[in-house]
Amino acid sequence: MTDLGIAVNPVETGSRGAVRMFLRNKAAVFGLVIFTLIALITVFGPGLYGTSARKMVAPPFLGPGDDLGPLLGTDYLGRDILAGILTGGRTTLLVAVVAALMTMTFGLVIGSLAGYFGRWIDSLLMRFTEIFQVMPSLLFALVVIFLLGPGTRNETLAIGLTMWPAAARLTRAEFLRWREMEFVKAARAIGCSDLRIMFRTILPNAMPPLLTWTTLIVVTAILFHAGLAFLGLVDINSVSWGSMMG
């Protein structure tokens, strides 16, 4: 047998290959490091700093430069601003991450069913999605909070219910794309169940854009929660970045 001398690089597959591809992307690694630092600071910062965000550490309504104690000064009520940033970051990130996971879970279920089965199921689910999509996001969140009352749990639910239609449409588009591939047809031909094809065959291939969209939803949820807090529609006992701006 003749050796042609052609070197073939092995193809990296699976989670190990995905990790190596991620580590080669310097921008992605830098973003992960920054996000991890922010998350660690907001989780452990309030305990290490030792000052309560609700405690008055100076007289209220001090002018600029009069509050020489706290590192970042105090607000109009005499509360430590740095303590508020740390504690508020914990609340804001918690609400944003949970709301993003809720959004993607609901959107994934609706979008995968619509994209995989098509026909009347697709039409029914997409009309249902459009009902939520045409509603003004802030107004819908206001209605949810008005009905359920203020609180971190209800705020998270309101944000999650507001943003899922876009996730459902993205998931549907990916499933419409992948369901016609040859390997999906082969899985269907050998008798694999619909659930196995949807979540074991198609979903892993559709995950890259969905994960990217999840990160964008986290950012959007942070801004949304800050807006609700700025309008005073959150729990008054909860410290967040939005309530500090208000």
PDB file of C-alpha atoms in Angstrom:
ATOM      1  CA  MET A   1       0.000   0.000   0.000  1.00  0.00           C
ATOM      2  CA  THR A   2       1.330   3.407  -0.935  1.00  0.00           C
ATOM      3  CA  ASP A   3       1.698   5.991   1.805  1.00  0.00           C
ATOM      4  CA  LEU A   4       0.705   9.347   0.343  1.00  0.00           C
ATOM      5  CA  GLY A   5       2.230  11.186   3.285  1.00  0.00           C
ATOM      6  CA  ILE A   6      -0.880  13.258   3.933  1.00  0.00           C
ATOM      7  CA  ALA A   7      -1.282  14.271   7.569  1.00  0.00           C
ATOM      8  CA  VAL A   8      -4.861  14.355   8.751  1.00  0.00           C
ATOM      9  CA  ASN A   9      -5.615  16.302  11.902  1.00  0.00           C
ATOM     10  CA  PRO A  10      -8.112  14.592  14.182  1.00  0.00           C
ATOM     11  CA  VAL A  11     -11.469  16.287  14.512  1.00  0.00           C
ATOM     12  CA  GLU A  12     -12.303  17.345  18.022  1.00  0.00           C
ATOM     13  CA  THR A  13     -15.782  16.372  19.045  1.00  0.00           C
ATOM     14  CA  GLY A  14     -17.766  16.287  22.235  1.00  0.00           C
ATOM     15  CA  SER A  15     -17.481  18.483  25.277  1.00  0.00           C
ATOM     16  CA  ARG A  16     -13.676  18.329  25.342  1.00  0.00           C
ATOM     17  CA  GLY A  17     -13.436  19.674  21.813  1.00  0.00           C
ATOM     18  CA  ALA A  18     -15.952  22.400  22.588  1.00  0.00           C
ATOM     19  CA  VAL A  19     -13.914  23.495  25.608  1.00  0.00           C
ATOM     20  CA  ARG A  20     -10.730  23.667  23.523  1.00  0.00           C
ATOM     21  CA  MET A  21     -12.474  25.712  20.844  1.00  0.00           C
ATOM     22  CA  PHE A  22     -13.768  28.067  23.529  1.00  0.00           C
ATOM     23  CA  LEU A  23     -10.322  28.504  25.072  1.00  0.00           C
ATOM     24  CA  ARG A  24      -8.891  29.476  21.677  1.00  0.00           C
ATOM     25  CA  ASN A  25     -11.339  32.389  21.489  1.00  0.00           C
ATOM     26  CA  LYS A  26      -9.612  35.141  23.458  1.00  0.00           C
ATOM     27  CA  ALA A  27     -12.641  37.441  23.443  1.00  0.00           C
ATOM     28  CA  ALA A  28     -14.861  34.692  24.844  1.00  0.00           C
ATOM     29  CA  VAL A  29     -12.351  33.834  27.566  1.00  0.00           C
ATOM     30  CA  PHE A  30     -11.972  37.497  28.494  1.00  0.00           C
ATOM     31  CA  GLY A  31     -15.745  37.907  28.715  1.00  0.00           C
ATOM     32  CA  LEU A  32     -16.033  34.806  30.886  1.00  0.00           C
ATOM     33  CA  VAL A  33     -13.321  36.080  33.239  1.00  0.00           C
ATOM     34  CA  ILE A  34     -15.012  39.476  33.612  1.00  0.00           C
ATOM     35  CA  PHE A  35     -18.434  37.926  34.213  1.00  0.00           C
ATOM     36  CA  THR A  36     -16.983  35.487  36.737  1.00  0.00           C
ATOM     37  CA  LEU A  37     -15.279  38.310  38.625  1.00  0.00           C
ATOM     38  CA  ILE A  38     -18.494  40.337  38.732  1.00  0.00           C
ATOM     39  CA  ALA A  39     -20.472  37.309  39.890  1.00  0.00           C
ATOM     40  CA  LEU A  40     -17.942  36.482  42.630  1.00  0.00           C
ATOM     41  CA  ILE A  41     -17.843  40.086  43.816  1.00  0.00           C
ATOM     42  CA  THR A  42     -21.627  40.317  44.032  1.00  0.00           C
ATOM     43  CA  VAL A  43     -21.927  36.945  45.782  1.00  0.00           C
ATOM     44  CA  PHE A  44     -19.156  37.316  48.368  1.00  0.00           C
ATOM     45  CA  GLY A  45     -18.657  41.094  48.376  1.00  0.00           C
ATOM     46  CA  PRO A  46     -21.475  42.063  50.772  1.00  0.00           C
ATOM     47  CA  GLY A  47     -20.264  39.623  53.424  1.00  0.00           C
ATOM     48  CA  LEU A  48     -16.624  40.643  53.078  1.00  0.00           C
ATOM     49  CA  TYR A  49     -17.388  44.368  53.020  1.00  0.00           C
ATOM     50  CA  GLY A  50     -19.314  44.091  56.253  1.00  0.00           C
ATOM     51  CA  THR A  51     -21.613  47.098  55.890  1.00  0.00           C
ATOM     52  CA  SER A  52     -25.351  46.694  55.348  1.00  0.00           C
ATOM     53  CA  ALA A  53     -26.792  48.411  52.296  1.00  0.00           C
ATOM     54  CA  ARG A  54     -29.800  49.521  54.366  1.00  0.00           C
ATOM     55  CA  LYS A  55     -27.833  50.969  57.279  1.00  0.00           C
ATOM     56  CA  MET A  56     -27.380  54.740  57.581  1.00  0.00           C
ATOM     57  CA  VAL A  57     -23.666  55.382  58.011  1.00  0.00           C
ATOM     58  CA  ALA A  58     -23.841  59.173  57.642  1.00  0.00           C
ATOM     59  CA  PRO A  59     -26.394  61.956  58.050  1.00  0.00           C
ATOM     60  CA  PRO A  60     -28.806  62.265  55.110  1.00  0.00           C
ATOM     61  CA  PHE A  61     -28.606  64.898  52.378  1.00  0.00           C
ATOM     62  CA  LEU A  62     -24.881  65.504  52.667  1.00  0.00           C
ATOM     63  CA  GLY A  63     -23.222  67.519  49.946  1.00  0.00           C
ATOM     64  CA  PRO A  64     -20.412  66.258  47.696  1.00  0.00           C
ATOM     65  CA  GLY A  65     -17.241  65.671  49.700  1.00  0.00           C
ATOM     66  CA  ASP A  66     -18.941  65.846  53.094  1.00  0.00           C
ATOM     67  CA  ASP A  67     -19.198  62.056  53.584  1.00  0.00           C
ATOM     68  CA  LEU A  68     -15.528  61.158  53.936  1.00  0.00           C
ATOM     69  CA  GLY A  69     -16.085  57.733  55.500  1.00  0.00           C
ATOM     70  CA  PRO A  70     -17.400  55.314  52.820  1.00  0.00           C
ATOM     71  CA  LEU A  71     -15.217  54.682  49.789  1.00  0.00           C
ATOM     72  CA  LEU A  72     -17.848  55.732  47.224  1.00  0.00           C
ATOM     73  CA  GLY A  73     -19.746  58.069  49.508  1.00  0.00           C
ATOM     74  CA  THR A  74     -23.376  57.856  50.596  1.00  0.00           C
ATOM     75  CA  ASP A  75     -26.756  58.424  48.991  1.00  0.00           C
ATOM     76  CA  TYR A  76     -29.339  61.008  50.007  1.00  0.00           C
ATOM     77  CA  LEU A  77     -30.428  58.814  52.943  1.00  0.00           C
ATOM     78  CA  GLY A  78     -26.895  58.356  54.250  1.00  0.00           C
ATOM     79  CA  ARG A  79     -26.509  54.741  53.108  1.00  0.00           C
ATOM     80  CA  ASP A  80     -23.201  53.372  51.841  1.00  0.00           C
ATOM     81  CA  ILE A  81     -23.215  53.397  48.031  1.00  0.00           C
ATOM     82  CA  LEU A  82     -20.580  50.652  47.674  1.00  0.00           C
ATOM     83  CA  ALA A  83     -22.564  48.362  49.961  1.00  0.00           C
ATOM     84  CA  GLY A  84     -25.629  49.077  47.836  1.00  0.00           C
ATOM     85  CA  ILE A  85     -23.770  48.240  44.621  1.00  0.00           C
ATOM     86  CA  LEU A  86     -22.561  44.917  46.016  1.00  0.00           C
ATOM     87  CA  THR A  87     -25.886  43.889  47.526  1.00  0.00           C
ATOM     88  CA  GLY A  88     -27.895  45.207  44.593  1.00  0.00           C
ATOM     89  CA  GLY A  89     -25.683  43.336  42.156  1.00  0.00           C
ATOM     90  CA  ARG A  90     -26.469  40.062  43.884  1.00  0.00           C
ATOM     91  CA  THR A  91     -30.211  40.693  43.587  1.00  0.00           C
ATOM     92  CA  THR A  92     -30.040  41.945  40.009  1.00  0.00           C
ATOM     93  CA  LEU A  93     -27.878  39.087  38.724  1.00  0.00           C
ATOM     94  CA  LEU A  94     -30.024  36.493  40.487  1.00  0.00           C
ATOM     95  CA  VAL A  95     -33.200  37.855  38.918  1.00  0.00           C
ATOM     96  CA  ALA A  96     -31.565  38.177  35.480  1.00  0.00           C
ATOM     97  CA  VAL A  97     -30.071  34.673  35.372  1.00  0.00           C
ATOM     98  CA  VAL A  98     -33.203  32.937  36.663  1.00  0.00           C
ATOM     99  CA  ALA A  99     -35.408  34.957  34.286  1.00  0.00           C
ATOM    100  CA  ALA A 100     -33.124  34.064  31.359  1.00  0.00           C
ATOM    101  CA  LEU A 101     -33.264  30.353  32.217  1.00  0.00           C
ATOM    102  CA  MET A 102     -37.043  30.554  32.551  1.00  0.00           C
ATOM    103  CA  THR A 103     -37.276  32.365  29.218  1.00  0.00           C
ATOM    104  CA  MET A 104     -35.133  29.838  27.381  1.00  0.00           C
ATOM    105  CA  THR A 105     -36.892  26.848  28.952  1.00  0.00           C
ATOM    106  CA  PHE A 106     -40.350  28.047  27.961  1.00  0.00           C
ATOM    107  CA  GLY A 107     -39.153  29.230  24.560  1.00  0.00           C
ATOM    108  CA  LEU A 108     -37.322  25.959  23.956  1.00  0.00           C
ATOM    109  CA  VAL A 109     -40.411  23.856  24.644  1.00  0.00           C
ATOM    110  CA  ILE A 110     -42.710  25.978  22.462  1.00  0.00           C
ATOM    111  CA  GLY A 111     -40.188  26.467  19.663  1.00  0.00           C
ATOM    112  CA  SER A 112     -39.049  22.847  19.482  1.00  0.00           C
ATOM    113  CA  LEU A 113     -42.612  21.523  19.281  1.00  0.00           C
ATOM    114  CA  ALA A 114     -43.530  24.060  16.603  1.00  0.00           C
ATOM    115  CA  GLY A 115     -40.379  23.547  14.556  1.00  0.00           C
ATOM    116  CA  TYR A 116     -40.266  19.762  14.719  1.00  0.00           C
ATOM    117  CA  PHE A 117     -43.908  18.816  14.156  1.00  0.00           C
ATOM    118  CA  GLY A 118     -44.914  21.729  11.927  1.00  0.00           C
ATOM    119  CA  ARG A 119     -48.371  21.882  10.335  1.00  0.00           C
ATOM    120  CA  TRP A 120     -51.263  22.757  12.655  1.00  0.00           C
ATOM    121  CA  ILE A 121     -49.112  22.450  15.783  1.00  0.00           C
ATOM    122  CA  ASP A 122     -46.708  25.031  14.374  1.00  0.00           C
ATOM    123  CA  SER A 123     -49.546  27.366  13.396  1.00  0.00           C
ATOM    124  CA  LEU A 124     -51.281  27.068  16.768  1.00  0.00           C
ATOM    125  CA  LEU A 125     -48.131  27.611  18.842  1.00  0.00           C
ATOM    126  CA  MET A 126     -46.914  30.498  16.704  1.00  0.00           C
ATOM    127  CA  ARG A 127     -50.267  32.284  16.953  1.00  0.00           C
ATOM    128  CA  PHE A 128     -50.080  31.789  20.719  1.00  0.00           C
ATOM    129  CA  THR A 129     -46.551  33.207  20.679  1.00  0.00           C
ATOM    130  CA  GLU A 130     -47.612  36.228  18.641  1.00  0.00           C
ATOM    131  CA  ILE A 131     -50.269  37.108  21.220  1.00  0.00           C
ATOM    132  CA  PHE A 132     -47.517  37.603  23.800  1.00  0.00           C
ATOM    133  CA  GLN A 133     -45.112  39.165  21.316  1.00  0.00           C
ATOM    134  CA  VAL A 134     -47.418  42.028  20.314  1.00  0.00           C
ATOM    135  CA  MET A 135     -48.015  43.048  23.929  1.00  0.00           C
ATOM    136  CA  PRO A 136     -45.888  45.966  25.184  1.00  0.00           C
ATOM    137  CA  SER A 137     -43.242  44.328  27.348  1.00  0.00           C
ATOM    138  CA  LEU A 138     -43.279  46.854  30.158  1.00  0.00           C
ATOM    139  CA  LEU A 139     -47.072  47.001  30.277  1.00  0.00           C
ATOM    140  CA  PHE A 140     -47.334  43.211  30.440  1.00  0.00           C
ATOM    141  CA  ALA A 141     -44.777  43.078  33.255  1.00  0.00           C
ATOM    142  CA  LEU A 142     -46.725  45.770  35.107  1.00  0.00           C
ATOM    143  CA  VAL A 143     -49.910  43.708  34.850  1.00  0.00           C
ATOM    144  CA  VAL A 144     -48.172  40.579  36.159  1.00  0.00           C
ATOM    145  CA  ILE A 145     -46.655  42.432  39.119  1.00  0.00           C
ATOM    146  CA  PHE A 146     -49.979  44.172  39.814  1.00  0.00           C
ATOM    147  CA  LEU A 147     -51.802  40.821  39.911  1.00  0.00           C
ATOM    148  CA  LEU A 148     -49.178  38.881  41.872  1.00  0.00           C
ATOM    149  CA  GLY A 149     -47.747  41.689  43.972  1.00  0.00           C
ATOM    150  CA  PRO A 150     -44.165  42.971  44.278  1.00  0.00           C
ATOM    151  CA  GLY A 151     -41.377  40.621  45.228  1.00  0.00           C
ATOM    152  CA  THR A 152     -38.253  39.088  43.745  1.00  0.00           C
ATOM    153  CA  ARG A 153     -40.033  35.901  42.689  1.00  0.00           C
ATOM    154  CA  ASN A 154     -42.867  37.752  40.948  1.00  0.00           C
ATOM    155  CA  GLU A 155     -40.449  40.175  39.277  1.00  0.00           C
ATOM    156  CA  THR A 156     -38.487  37.241  37.897  1.00  0.00           C
ATOM    157  CA  LEU A 157     -41.679  35.596  36.640  1.00  0.00           C
ATOM    158  CA  ALA A 158     -42.825  38.824  34.984  1.00  0.00           C
ATOM    159  CA  ILE A 159     -39.511  39.279  33.163  1.00  0.00           C
ATOM    160  CA  GLY A 160     -39.414  35.629  32.079  1.00  0.00           C
ATOM    161  CA  LEU A 161     -42.961  35.724  30.708  1.00  0.00           C
ATOM    162  CA  THR A 162     -42.157  38.910  28.811  1.00  0.00           C
ATOM    163  CA  MET A 163     -39.120  37.728  26.845  1.00  0.00           C
ATOM    164  CA  TRP A 164     -39.858  34.100  25.883  1.00  0.00           C
ATOM    165  CA  PRO A 165     -41.511  34.713  22.433  1.00  0.00           C
ATOM    166  CA  ALA A 166     -38.211  35.686  20.784  1.00  0.00           C
ATOM    167  CA  ALA A 167     -36.545  32.586  22.243  1.00  0.00           C
ATOM    168  CA  ALA A 168     -39.391  30.423  20.925  1.00  0.00           C
ATOM    169  CA  ARG A 169     -39.026  31.840  17.413  1.00  0.00           C
ATOM    170  CA  LEU A 170     -35.265  31.304  17.393  1.00  0.00           C
ATOM    171  CA  THR A 171     -35.685  27.714  18.596  1.00  0.00           C
ATOM    172  CA  ARG A 172     -38.340  27.065  15.959  1.00  0.00           C
ATOM    173  CA  ALA A 173     -36.055  28.377  13.215  1.00  0.00           C
ATOM    174  CA  GLU A 174     -33.225  26.086  14.327  1.00  0.00           C
ATOM    175  CA  PHE A 175     -35.488  23.032  14.492  1.00  0.00           C
ATOM    176  CA  LEU A 176     -36.909  23.797  11.043  1.00  0.00           C
ATOM    177  CA  ARG A 177     -33.353  23.931   9.768  1.00  0.00           C
ATOM    178  CA  TRP A 178     -32.101  20.717  11.345  1.00  0.00           C
ATOM    179  CA  ARG A 179     -35.143  18.466  11.010  1.00  0.00           C
ATOM    180  CA  GLU A 180     -34.550  18.034   7.262  1.00  0.00           C
ATOM    181  CA  MET A 181     -30.934  16.918   7.668  1.00  0.00           C
ATOM    182  CA  GLU A 182     -29.993  13.393   6.601  1.00  0.00           C
ATOM    183  CA  PHE A 183     -28.939  12.232  10.063  1.00  0.00           C
ATOM    184  CA  VAL A 184     -32.328  13.268  11.456  1.00  0.00           C
ATOM    185  CA  LYS A 185     -34.104  11.357   8.699  1.00  0.00           C
ATOM    186  CA  ALA A 186     -31.884   8.363   9.462  1.00  0.00           C
ATOM    187  CA  ALA A 187     -32.775   8.522  13.162  1.00  0.00           C
ATOM    188  CA  ARG A 188     -36.451   8.647  12.226  1.00  0.00           C
ATOM    189  CA  ALA A 189     -36.020   5.707   9.839  1.00  0.00           C
ATOM    190  CA  ILE A 190     -34.489   3.423  12.481  1.00  0.00           C
ATOM    191  CA  GLY A 191     -37.423   4.028  14.801  1.00  0.00           C
ATOM    192  CA  CYS A 192     -36.178   6.654  17.255  1.00  0.00           C
ATOM    193  CA  SER A 193     -38.975   8.375  19.146  1.00  0.00           C
ATOM    194  CA  ASP A 194     -39.871  11.978  18.456  1.00  0.00           C
ATOM    195  CA  LEU A 195     -38.678  13.087  21.894  1.00  0.00           C
ATOM    196  CA  ARG A 196     -35.314  11.387  21.394  1.00  0.00           C
ATOM    197  CA  ILE A 197     -34.867  12.981  17.980  1.00  0.00           C
ATOM    198  CA  MET A 198     -35.867  16.400  19.303  1.00  0.00           C
ATOM    199  CA  PHE A 199     -33.741  16.512  22.435  1.00  0.00           C
ATOM    200  CA  ARG A 200     -30.914  14.050  21.703  1.00  0.00           C
ATOM    201  CA  THR A 201     -30.379  14.561  17.977  1.00  0.00           C
ATOM    202  CA  ILE A 202     -31.518  18.055  16.983  1.00  0.00           C
ATOM    203  CA  LEU A 203     -31.146  20.071  20.190  1.00  0.00           C
ATOM    204  CA  PRO A 204     -27.359  19.556  20.658  1.00  0.00           C
ATOM    205  CA  ASN A 205     -26.802  20.901  17.138  1.00  0.00           C
ATOM    206  CA  ALA A 206     -29.114  23.850  17.749  1.00  0.00           C
ATOM    207  CA  MET A 207     -27.505  24.857  21.044  1.00  0.00           C
ATOM    208  CA  PRO A 208     -24.767  27.318  19.873  1.00  0.00           C
ATOM    209  CA  PRO A 209     -27.157  30.099  18.737  1.00  0.00           C
ATOM    210  CA  LEU A 210     -29.472  29.359  21.661  1.00  0.00           C
ATOM    211  CA  LEU A 211     -26.636  29.760  24.165  1.00  0.00           C
ATOM    212  CA  THR A 212     -25.606  33.012  22.511  1.00  0.00           C
ATOM    213  CA  TRP A 213     -29.177  34.236  22.745  1.00  0.00           C
ATOM    214  CA  THR A 214     -29.291  33.257  26.424  1.00  0.00           C
ATOM    215  CA  THR A 215     -26.384  35.575  27.217  1.00  0.00           C
ATOM    216  CA  LEU A 216     -28.180  38.422  25.449  1.00  0.00           C
ATOM    217  CA  ILE A 217     -31.326  37.691  27.441  1.00  0.00           C
ATOM    218  CA  VAL A 218     -29.366  37.942  30.702  1.00  0.00           C
ATOM    219  CA  VAL A 219     -28.246  41.449  29.734  1.00  0.00           C
ATOM    220  CA  THR A 220     -31.774  42.406  28.672  1.00  0.00           C
ATOM    221  CA  ALA A 221     -33.182  41.030  31.928  1.00  0.00           C
ATOM    222  CA  ILE A 222     -30.725  43.146  33.935  1.00  0.00           C
ATOM    223  CA  LEU A 223     -31.899  46.294  32.131  1.00  0.00           C
ATOM    224  CA  PHE A 224     -35.542  45.255  32.458  1.00  0.00           C
ATOM    225  CA  HIS A 225     -35.227  44.622  36.187  1.00  0.00           C
ATOM    226  CA  ALA A 226     -33.409  47.919  36.648  1.00  0.00           C
ATOM    227  CA  GLY A 227     -36.240  49.685  34.840  1.00  0.00           C
ATOM    228  CA  LEU A 228     -38.891  48.071  37.040  1.00  0.00           C
ATOM    229  CA  ALA A 229     -36.925  48.973  40.155  1.00  0.00           C
ATOM    230  CA  PHE A 230     -36.426  52.540  38.940  1.00  0.00           C
ATOM    231  CA  LEU A 231     -40.202  52.863  38.547  1.00  0.00           C
ATOM    232  CA  GLY A 232     -40.702  51.596  42.085  1.00  0.00           C
ATOM    233  CA  LEU A 233     -42.436  48.378  41.013  1.00  0.00           C
ATOM    234  CA  VAL A 234     -40.284  46.038  43.087  1.00  0.00           C
ATOM    235  CA  ASP A 235     -40.144  45.077  46.727  1.00  0.00           C
ATOM    236  CA  ILE A 236     -39.235  48.199  48.713  1.00  0.00           C
ATOM    237  CA  ASN A 237     -37.128  46.080  51.067  1.00  0.00           C
ATOM    238  CA  SER A 238     -35.024  44.739  48.188  1.00  0.00           C
ATOM    239  CA  VAL A 239     -31.818  46.537  47.197  1.00  0.00           C
ATOM    240  CA  SER A 240     -31.006  46.485  43.479  1.00  0.00           C
ATOM    241  CA  TRP A 241     -29.155  48.611  40.953  1.00  0.00           C
ATOM    242  CA  GLY A 242     -32.406  50.023  39.616  1.00  0.00           C
ATOM    243  CA  SER A 243     -33.733  51.010  43.029  1.00  0.00           C
ATOM    244  CA  MET A 244     -30.438  52.791  43.753  1.00  0.00           C
ATOM    245  CA  MET A 245     -30.891  54.905  40.627  1.00  0.00           C
ATOM    246  CA  GLY A 246     -34.424  55.748  41.684  1.00  0.00           C
TER     247      GLY A 246
END
